[in-house]
Coordinates of C-alpha atoms and ligand atoms in Angstrom, one line a residue:
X1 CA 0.0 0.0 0.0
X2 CA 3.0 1.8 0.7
X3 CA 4.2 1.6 -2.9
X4 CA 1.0 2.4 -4.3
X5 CA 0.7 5.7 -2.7
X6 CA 4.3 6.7 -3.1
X7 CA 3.6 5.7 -7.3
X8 CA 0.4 7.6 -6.9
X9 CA 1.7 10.8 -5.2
X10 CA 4.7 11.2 -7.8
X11 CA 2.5 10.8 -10.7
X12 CA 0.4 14.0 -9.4
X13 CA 2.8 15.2 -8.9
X14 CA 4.2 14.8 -12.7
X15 CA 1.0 15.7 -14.2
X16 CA 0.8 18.9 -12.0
X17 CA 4.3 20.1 -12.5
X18 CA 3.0 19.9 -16.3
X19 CA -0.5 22.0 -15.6
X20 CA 1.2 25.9 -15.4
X21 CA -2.8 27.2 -15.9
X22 CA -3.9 25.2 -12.9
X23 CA -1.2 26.2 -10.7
X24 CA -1.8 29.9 -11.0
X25 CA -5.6 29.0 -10.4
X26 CA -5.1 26.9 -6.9
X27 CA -2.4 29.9 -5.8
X28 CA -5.5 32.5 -6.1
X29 CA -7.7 29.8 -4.6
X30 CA -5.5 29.7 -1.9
X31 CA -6.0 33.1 -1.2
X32 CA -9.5 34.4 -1.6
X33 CA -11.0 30.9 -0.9
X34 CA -13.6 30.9 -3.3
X35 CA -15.9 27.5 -2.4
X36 CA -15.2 27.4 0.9
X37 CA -17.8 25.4 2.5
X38 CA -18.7 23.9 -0.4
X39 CA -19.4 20.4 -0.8
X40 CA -18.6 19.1 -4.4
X41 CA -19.6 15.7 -6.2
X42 CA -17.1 14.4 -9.1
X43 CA -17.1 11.9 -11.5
X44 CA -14.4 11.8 -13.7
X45 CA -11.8 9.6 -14.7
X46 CA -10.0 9.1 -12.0
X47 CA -6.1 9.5 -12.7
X48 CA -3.2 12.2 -12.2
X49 CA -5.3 15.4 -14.0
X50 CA -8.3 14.6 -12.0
X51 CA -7.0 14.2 -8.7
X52 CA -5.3 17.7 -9.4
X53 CA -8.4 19.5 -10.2
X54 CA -9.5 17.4 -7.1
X55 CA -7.0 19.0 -5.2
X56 CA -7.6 22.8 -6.4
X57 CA -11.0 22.7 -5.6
X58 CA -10.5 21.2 -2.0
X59 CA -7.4 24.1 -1.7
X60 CA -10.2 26.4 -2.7
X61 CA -12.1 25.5 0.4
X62 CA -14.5 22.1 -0.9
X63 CA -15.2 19.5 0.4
X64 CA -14.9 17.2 -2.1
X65 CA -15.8 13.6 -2.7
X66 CA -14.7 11.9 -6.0
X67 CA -15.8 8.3 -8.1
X68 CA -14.6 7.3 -11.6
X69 CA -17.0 7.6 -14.3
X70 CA -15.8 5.2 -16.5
X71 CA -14.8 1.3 -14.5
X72 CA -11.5 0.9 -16.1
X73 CA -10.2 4.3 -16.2
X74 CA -9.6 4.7 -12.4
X75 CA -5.3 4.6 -12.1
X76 CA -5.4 2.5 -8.4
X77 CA -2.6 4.4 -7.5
X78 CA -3.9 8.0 -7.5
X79 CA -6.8 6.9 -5.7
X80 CA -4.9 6.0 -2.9
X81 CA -2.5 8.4 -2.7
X82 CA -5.9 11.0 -3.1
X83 CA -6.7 9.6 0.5
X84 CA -4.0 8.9 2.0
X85 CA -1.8 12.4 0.8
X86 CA -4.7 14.8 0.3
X87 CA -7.9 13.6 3.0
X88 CA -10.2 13.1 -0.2
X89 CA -12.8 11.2 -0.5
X90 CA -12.7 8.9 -3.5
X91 CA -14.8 6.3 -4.3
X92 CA -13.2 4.4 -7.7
X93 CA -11.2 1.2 -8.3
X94 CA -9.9 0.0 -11.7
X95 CA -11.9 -3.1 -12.9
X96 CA -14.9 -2.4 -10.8
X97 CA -18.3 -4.0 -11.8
X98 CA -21.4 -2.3 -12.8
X99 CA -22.8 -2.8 -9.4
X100 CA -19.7 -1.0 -8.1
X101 CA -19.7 1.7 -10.4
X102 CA -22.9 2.6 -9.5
X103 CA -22.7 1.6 -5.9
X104 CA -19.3 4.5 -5.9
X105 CA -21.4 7.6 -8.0
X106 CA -24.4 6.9 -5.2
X107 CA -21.5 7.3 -2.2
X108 CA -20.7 10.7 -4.0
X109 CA -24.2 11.8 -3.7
X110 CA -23.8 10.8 0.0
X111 CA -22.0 13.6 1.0
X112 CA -25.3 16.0 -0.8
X113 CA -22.8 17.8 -3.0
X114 CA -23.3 21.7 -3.7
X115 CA -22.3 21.0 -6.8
X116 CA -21.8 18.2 -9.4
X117 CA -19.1 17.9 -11.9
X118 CA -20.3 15.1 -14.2
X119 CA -18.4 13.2 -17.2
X120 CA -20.8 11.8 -19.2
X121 CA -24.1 12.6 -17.2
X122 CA -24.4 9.3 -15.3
X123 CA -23.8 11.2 -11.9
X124 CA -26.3 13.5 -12.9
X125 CA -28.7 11.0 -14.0
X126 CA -29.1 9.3 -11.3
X127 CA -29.3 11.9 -9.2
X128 CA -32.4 12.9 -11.0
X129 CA -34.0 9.4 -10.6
X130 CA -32.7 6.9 -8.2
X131 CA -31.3 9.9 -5.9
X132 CA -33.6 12.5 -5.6
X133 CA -33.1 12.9 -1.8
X134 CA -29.8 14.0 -2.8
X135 CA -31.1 16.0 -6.3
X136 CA -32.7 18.7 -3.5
X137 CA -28.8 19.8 -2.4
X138 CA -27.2 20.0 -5.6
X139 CA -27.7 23.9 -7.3
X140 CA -25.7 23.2 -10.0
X141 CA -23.4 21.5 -12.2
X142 CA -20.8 21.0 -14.5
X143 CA -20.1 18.5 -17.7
X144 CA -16.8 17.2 -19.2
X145 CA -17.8 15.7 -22.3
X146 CA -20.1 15.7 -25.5
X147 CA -22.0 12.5 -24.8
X148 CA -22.6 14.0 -21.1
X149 CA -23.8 17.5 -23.0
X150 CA -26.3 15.8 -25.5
X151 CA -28.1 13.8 -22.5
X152 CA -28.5 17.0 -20.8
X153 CA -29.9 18.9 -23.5
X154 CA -31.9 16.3 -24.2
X155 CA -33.3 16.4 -20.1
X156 CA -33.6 20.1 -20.2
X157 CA -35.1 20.1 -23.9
X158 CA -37.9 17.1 -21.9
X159 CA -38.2 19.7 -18.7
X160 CA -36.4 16.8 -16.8
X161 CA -33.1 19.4 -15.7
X162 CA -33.4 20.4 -12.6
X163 CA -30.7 23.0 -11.7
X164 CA -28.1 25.3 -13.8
X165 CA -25.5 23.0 -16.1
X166 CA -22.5 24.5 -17.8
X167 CA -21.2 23.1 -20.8
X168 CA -18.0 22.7 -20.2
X169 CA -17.2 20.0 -23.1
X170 CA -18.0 23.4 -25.5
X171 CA -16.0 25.9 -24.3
X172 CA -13.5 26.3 -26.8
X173 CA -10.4 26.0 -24.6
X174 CA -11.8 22.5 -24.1
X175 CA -13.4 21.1 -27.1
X176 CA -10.9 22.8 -29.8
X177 CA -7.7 21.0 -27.6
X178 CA -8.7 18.4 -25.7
X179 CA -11.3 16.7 -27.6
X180 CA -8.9 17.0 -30.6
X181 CA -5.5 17.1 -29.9
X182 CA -5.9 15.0 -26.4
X183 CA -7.9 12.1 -28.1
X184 CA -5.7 12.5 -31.0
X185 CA -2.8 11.5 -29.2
X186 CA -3.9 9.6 -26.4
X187 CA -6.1 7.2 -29.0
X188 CA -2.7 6.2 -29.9
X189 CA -0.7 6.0 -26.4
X190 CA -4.0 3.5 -25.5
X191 CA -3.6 1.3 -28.9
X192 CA -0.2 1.2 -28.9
X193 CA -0.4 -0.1 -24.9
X194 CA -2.6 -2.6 -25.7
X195 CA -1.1 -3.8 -28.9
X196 CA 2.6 -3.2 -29.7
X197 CA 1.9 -3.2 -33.0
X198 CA 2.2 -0.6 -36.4
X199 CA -0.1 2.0 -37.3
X200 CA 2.3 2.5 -40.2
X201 CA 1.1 1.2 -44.0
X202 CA -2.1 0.1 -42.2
X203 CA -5.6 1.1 -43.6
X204 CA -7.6 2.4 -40.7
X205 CA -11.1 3.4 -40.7
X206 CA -12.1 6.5 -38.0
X207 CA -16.0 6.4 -38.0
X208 CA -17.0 10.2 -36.9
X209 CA -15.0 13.4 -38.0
X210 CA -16.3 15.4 -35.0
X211 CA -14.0 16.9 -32.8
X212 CA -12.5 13.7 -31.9
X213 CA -12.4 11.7 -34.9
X214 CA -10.6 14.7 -36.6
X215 CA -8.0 14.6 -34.0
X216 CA -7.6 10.6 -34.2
X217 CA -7.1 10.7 -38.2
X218 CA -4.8 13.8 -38.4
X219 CA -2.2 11.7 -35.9
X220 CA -3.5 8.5 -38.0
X221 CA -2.5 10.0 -41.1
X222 CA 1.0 11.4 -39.4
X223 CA 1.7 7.7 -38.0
X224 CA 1.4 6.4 -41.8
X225 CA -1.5 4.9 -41.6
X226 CA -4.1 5.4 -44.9
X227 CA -7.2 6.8 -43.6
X228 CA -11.1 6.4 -44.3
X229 CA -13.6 8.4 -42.3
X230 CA -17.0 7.3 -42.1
X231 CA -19.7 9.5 -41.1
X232 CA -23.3 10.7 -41.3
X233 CA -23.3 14.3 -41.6
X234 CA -22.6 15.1 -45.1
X235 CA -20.8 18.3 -44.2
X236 CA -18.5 16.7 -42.0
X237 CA -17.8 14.7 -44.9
X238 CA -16.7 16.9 -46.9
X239 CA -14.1 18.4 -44.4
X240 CA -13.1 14.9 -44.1
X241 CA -12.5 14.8 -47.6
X242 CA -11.1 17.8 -48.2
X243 CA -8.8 17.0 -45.4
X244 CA -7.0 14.3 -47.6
X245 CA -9.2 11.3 -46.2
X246 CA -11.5 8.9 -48.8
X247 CA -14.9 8.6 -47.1
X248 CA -16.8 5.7 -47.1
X249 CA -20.3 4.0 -45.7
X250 CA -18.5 1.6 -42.3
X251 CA -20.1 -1.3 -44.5
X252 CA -17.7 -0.5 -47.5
X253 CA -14.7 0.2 -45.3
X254 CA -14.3 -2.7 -43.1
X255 CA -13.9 -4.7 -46.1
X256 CA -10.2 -3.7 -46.4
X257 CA -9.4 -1.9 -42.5
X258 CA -7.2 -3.3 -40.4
X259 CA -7.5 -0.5 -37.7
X260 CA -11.1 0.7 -36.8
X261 CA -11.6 3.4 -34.1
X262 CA -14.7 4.9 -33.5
X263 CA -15.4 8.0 -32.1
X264 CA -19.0 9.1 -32.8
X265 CA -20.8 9.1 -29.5
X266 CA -23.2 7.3 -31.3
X267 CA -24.4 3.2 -30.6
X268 CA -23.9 0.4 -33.1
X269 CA -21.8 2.3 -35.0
X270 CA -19.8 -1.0 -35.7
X271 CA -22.1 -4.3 -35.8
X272 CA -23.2 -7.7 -37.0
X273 CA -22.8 -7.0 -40.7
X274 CA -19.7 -5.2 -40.4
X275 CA -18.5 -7.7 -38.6
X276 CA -19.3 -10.4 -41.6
X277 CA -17.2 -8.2 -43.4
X278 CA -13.9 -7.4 -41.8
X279 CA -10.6 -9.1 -42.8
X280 CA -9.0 -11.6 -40.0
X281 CA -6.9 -9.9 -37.8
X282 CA -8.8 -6.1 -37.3
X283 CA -7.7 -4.7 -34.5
X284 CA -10.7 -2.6 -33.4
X285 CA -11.4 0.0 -30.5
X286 CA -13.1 2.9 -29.2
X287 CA -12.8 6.3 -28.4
X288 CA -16.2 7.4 -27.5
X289 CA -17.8 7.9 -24.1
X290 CA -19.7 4.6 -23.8
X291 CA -18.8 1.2 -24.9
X292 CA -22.0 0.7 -26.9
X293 CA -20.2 2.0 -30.2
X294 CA -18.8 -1.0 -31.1
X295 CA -21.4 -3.9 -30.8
X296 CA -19.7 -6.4 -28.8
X297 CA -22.9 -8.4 -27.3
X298 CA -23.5 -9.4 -31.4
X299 CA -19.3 -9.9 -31.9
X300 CA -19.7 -12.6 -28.6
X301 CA -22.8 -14.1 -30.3
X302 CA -20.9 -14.4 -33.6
X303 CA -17.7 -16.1 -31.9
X304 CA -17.1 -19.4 -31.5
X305 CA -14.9 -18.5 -28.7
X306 CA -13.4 -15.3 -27.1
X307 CA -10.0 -15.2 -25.0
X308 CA -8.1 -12.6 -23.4
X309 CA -4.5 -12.4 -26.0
X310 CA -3.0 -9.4 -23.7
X311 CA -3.9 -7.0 -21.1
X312 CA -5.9 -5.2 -23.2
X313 CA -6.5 -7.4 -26.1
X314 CA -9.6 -9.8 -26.9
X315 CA -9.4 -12.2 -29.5
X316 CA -13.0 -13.3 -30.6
X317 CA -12.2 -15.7 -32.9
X318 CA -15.5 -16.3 -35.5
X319 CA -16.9 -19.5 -37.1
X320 CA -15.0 -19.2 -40.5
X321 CA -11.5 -18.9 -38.6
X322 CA -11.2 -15.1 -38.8
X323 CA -9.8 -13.4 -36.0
X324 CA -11.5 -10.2 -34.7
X325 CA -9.4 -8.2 -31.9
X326 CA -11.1 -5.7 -29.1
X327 CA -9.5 -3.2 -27.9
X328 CA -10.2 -2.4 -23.9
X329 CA -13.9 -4.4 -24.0
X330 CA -14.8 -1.3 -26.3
X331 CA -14.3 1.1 -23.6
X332 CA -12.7 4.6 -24.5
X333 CA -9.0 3.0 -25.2
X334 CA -7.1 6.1 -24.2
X335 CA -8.1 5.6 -21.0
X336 CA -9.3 2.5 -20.4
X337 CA -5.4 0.8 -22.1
X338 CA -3.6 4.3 -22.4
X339 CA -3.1 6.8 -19.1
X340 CA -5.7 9.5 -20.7
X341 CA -5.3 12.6 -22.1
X342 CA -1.7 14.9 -21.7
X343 CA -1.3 16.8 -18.6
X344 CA -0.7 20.1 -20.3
X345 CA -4.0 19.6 -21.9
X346 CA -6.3 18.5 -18.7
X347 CA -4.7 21.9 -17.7
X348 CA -6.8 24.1 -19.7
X349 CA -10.1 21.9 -19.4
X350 CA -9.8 21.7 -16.1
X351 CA -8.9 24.9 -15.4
X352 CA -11.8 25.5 -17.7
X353 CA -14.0 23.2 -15.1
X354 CA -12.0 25.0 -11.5
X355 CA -13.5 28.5 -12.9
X356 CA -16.7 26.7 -14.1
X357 CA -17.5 25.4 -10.8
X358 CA -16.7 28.9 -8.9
X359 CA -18.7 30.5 -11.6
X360 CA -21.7 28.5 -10.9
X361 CA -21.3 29.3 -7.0
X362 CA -21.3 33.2 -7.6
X363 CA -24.1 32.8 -10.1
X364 CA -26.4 29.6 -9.7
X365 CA -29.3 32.3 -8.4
X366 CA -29.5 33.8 -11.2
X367 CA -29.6 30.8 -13.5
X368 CA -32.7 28.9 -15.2
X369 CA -32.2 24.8 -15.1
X370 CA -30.7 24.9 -18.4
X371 CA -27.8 23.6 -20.1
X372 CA -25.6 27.1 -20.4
X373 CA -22.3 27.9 -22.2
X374 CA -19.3 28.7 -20.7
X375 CA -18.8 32.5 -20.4
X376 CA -16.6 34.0 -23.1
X377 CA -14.3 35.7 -20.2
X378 CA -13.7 32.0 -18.9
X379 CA -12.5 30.9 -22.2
X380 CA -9.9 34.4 -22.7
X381 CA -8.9 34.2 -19.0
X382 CA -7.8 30.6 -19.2
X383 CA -5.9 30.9 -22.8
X384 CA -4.1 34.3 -21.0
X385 CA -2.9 32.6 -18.5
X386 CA -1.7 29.3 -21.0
X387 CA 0.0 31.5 -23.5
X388 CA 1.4 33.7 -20.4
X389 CA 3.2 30.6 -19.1
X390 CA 4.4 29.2 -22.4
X391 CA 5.9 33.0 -23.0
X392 CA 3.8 33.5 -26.1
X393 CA 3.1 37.1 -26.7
X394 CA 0.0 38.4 -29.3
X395 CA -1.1 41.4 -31.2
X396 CA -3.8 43.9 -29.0
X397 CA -6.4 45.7 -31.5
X398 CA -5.7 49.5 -31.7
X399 CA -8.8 51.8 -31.0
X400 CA -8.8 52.9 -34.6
X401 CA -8.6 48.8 -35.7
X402 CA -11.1 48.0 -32.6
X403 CA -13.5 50.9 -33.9
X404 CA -12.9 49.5 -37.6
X405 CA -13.7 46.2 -37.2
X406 CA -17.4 47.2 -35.5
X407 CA -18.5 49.7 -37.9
X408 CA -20.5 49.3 -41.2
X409 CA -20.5 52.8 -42.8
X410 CA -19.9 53.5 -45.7
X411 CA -16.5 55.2 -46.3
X412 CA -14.5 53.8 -43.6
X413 CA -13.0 50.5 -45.9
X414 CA -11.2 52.9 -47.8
X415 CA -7.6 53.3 -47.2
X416 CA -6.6 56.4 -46.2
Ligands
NAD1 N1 -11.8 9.5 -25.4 C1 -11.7 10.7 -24.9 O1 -10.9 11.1 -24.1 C2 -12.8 11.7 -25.3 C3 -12.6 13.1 -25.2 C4 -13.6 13.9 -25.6 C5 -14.8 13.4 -26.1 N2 -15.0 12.0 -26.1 C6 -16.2 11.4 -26.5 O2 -16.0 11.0 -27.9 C7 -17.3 11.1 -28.6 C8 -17.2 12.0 -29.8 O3 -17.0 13.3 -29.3 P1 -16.8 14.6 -30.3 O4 -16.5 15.8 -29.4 O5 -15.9 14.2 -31.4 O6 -18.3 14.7 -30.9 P2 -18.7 15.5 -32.2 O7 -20.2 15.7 -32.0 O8 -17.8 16.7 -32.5 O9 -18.4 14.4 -33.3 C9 -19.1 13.2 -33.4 C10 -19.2 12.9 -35.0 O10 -19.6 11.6 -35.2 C11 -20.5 11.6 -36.3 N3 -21.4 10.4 -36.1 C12 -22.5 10.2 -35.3 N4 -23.0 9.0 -35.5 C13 -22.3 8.4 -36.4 C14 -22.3 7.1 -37.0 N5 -23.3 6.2 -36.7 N6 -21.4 6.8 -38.0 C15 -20.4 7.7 -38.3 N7 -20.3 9.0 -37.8 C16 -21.3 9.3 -36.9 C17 -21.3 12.9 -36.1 O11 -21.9 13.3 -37.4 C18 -20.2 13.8 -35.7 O12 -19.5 14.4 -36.8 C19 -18.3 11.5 -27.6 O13 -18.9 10.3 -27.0 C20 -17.5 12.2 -26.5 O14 -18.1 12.2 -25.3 C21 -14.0 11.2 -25.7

């Protein structure tokens, strides 16, 4: 136990020696104490960037309580050193059951959190059904990631929301980095884990060109690999396209992939008859939130047998002797076989989340039970203080330019 939290403590350590914009944050938190009294519910992935944020918030007075919102992404040894190190109360172990999982979001709500900070809305969820003696404390909450951010519009849109939720996953210093250039390199630190093998010379498929999937194919395409993107929006398409990649319907790619990776949000996104059609040997996996994009209950039922081929690796070998591999039981790989997203990126999204969270305790009064964005001055304060660290200096607007680029008269285009 020893070990573990002396492994758990330096890799916090790591991660925040690498998160400059969350740093500057917990310093001012120090000071002016922002939540204090506060009691705050997570769940998030529980590794290094988490238990940071973790940290920041409790510096800045919380009291907070943290579970995993994903089984397998919990890193054991942050956990512990989280309690042990820091007095925090998380609930989270790598590998635990569904009964677990749920059993650990429900001990989060024990503690009638303030305020929520959610990754893919199951917290929230079940606050608003199973937990509703707990649903009467909480006055507002935040959420990490797409998935999370359609289920809540979808409750709010339904009348079902019933406090203030920022959209964290959309503020631009999350979605434009994190989503993007996080997934795109931590799809690979994940696949490369749990495989050992080339991406180079390989045809991979990446079905979605969101946020995400751009990320993933850009790196693909830099790692060698030759890239289709499938997807259902025909405008995303045509980026995709005119981005280099040949698109295709998933049931005309498969035939030659030996890479998949989804990253849609989106169920069944990979099934039965794709399956029929993939070569032996496709190494498949998932970035997306839940593990229902690829449809492994129909890849079992196909199998004649499945077996575990590494840690992260299951072979399902089908009837007519092809081999089909999963990545990470079809959970988000980067996490689930890789150690997440980079620190310097968690910096800004969860710096983006620190001043999300204080925002919602100055201003949760005056807010509806909707699904809000994240103010604009959240966005500039938190790229300031990034570009501030890395040294980076930019162009300010004159008055004349300012005055220029708000007008419409006629007469002032001309030079003069
Ligand atoms: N792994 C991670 O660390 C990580 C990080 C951020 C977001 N996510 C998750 O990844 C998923 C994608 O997020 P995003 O920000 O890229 O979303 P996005 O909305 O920007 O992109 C999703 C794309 O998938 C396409 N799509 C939907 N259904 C499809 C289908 N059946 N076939 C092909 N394409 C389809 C959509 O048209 C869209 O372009 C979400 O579940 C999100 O929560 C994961």
């Amino acid at each position: 136990m020893e070990e573990l939290v002396k492994k758990g403590s330096l890799r916090l350590r790591w991660a925040y020696d690498h998160m400059p914009v969350l740093q500057e944050l917990d310093r001012r938190f120090r000071k002016e104490q922002p939540l204090a009294g506060v009691k705050i519910g997570m769940a998030l992935h529980t590794e290094a960037k988490t238990g940071m944020l973790a940290v920041t918030l409790a510096n800045a007075g919380a009291r907070v309580a943290l579970a995993s919102c994903n089984p397998l992404s919990t890193d054991d040894s942050v956990a512990e050193a989280l309690r042990a190190e820091y007095g925090l109360e998380v609930h989270a172990r790598k590998g635990e059951s569904e009964k677990e999982y749920y059993a650990n979001l429900n001990s989060v709500l024990n503690i009638f959190p303030d305020y929520v900070i959610d990754d893919g809305a199951d917290l929230i969820a079940t606050a608003h059904t199973k937990r509703r003696d707990a649903l009467k404390n909480i006055k507002g909450g935040n959420e990490e990631t797409t998935t999370g951010v359609a289920r809540l519009k979808a409750m709010a849109a339904e009348g079902r929301l019933e406090f203030p939720l920022m959209d964290v996953n959309d503020a631009k210093m999350k979605y434009l980095f994190d989503n993007r250039y996080g997934t795109g390199q931590s799809a690979f630190d994940g696949w490369m884990n749990a495989t050992n093998l080339m991406v180079a010379g390989k045809r991979m498929v990446v079905a979605g060109y969101g946020w995400c999937g751009k990320g993933v194919a850009m790196r693909a395409k830099g790692l060698g690999a030759i890239v289709t993107v499938t997807e259902v929006d025909p405008v995303k398409a045509i980026e995709a396209r005119m981005d280099g990649f040949e698109v295709k319907p998933m049931r005309e790619a498969v035939r030659s992939a030996e890479i998949l990776m989804t990253a849609t949000g989106c169920r069944d996104v990979v099934a039965e008859d794709d399956f029929k059609n993939m070569r032996d040997g496709c190494v498949i996996g998932n970035v997306g939130h839940f593990d229902n994009e690829i449809n492994k209950k129909q890849l079992k039922a196909m199998s004649k047998s499945v077996r575990r081929v590494r840690d992260f690796i299951d072979e399902y070998a089908l009837g007519d002797g092809r081999r089909l591999y999963l990545v990470a039981e079809g959970r988000l790989m980067n996490l689930a076989a890789g150690q997440g997203h980079p620190a310097e990126i968690m910096d800004t999204s969860f710096s983006t989340q620190a001043l999300g969270v204080v925002y919602l305790a100055e201003h949760h009064g005056e807010m509806g039970n909707r699904v809000y964005p994240v103010p604009d001055e959240i966005d500039d304060e938190v790229a300031r203080i990034k570009l501030k660290q890395w040294g980076v200096r930019i162009d300010r607007l004159s008055k004349e330019q300012y005055a220029y680029i708000h007008s419409w008269q006629e007469g002032t285009r001309c030079a003069s």
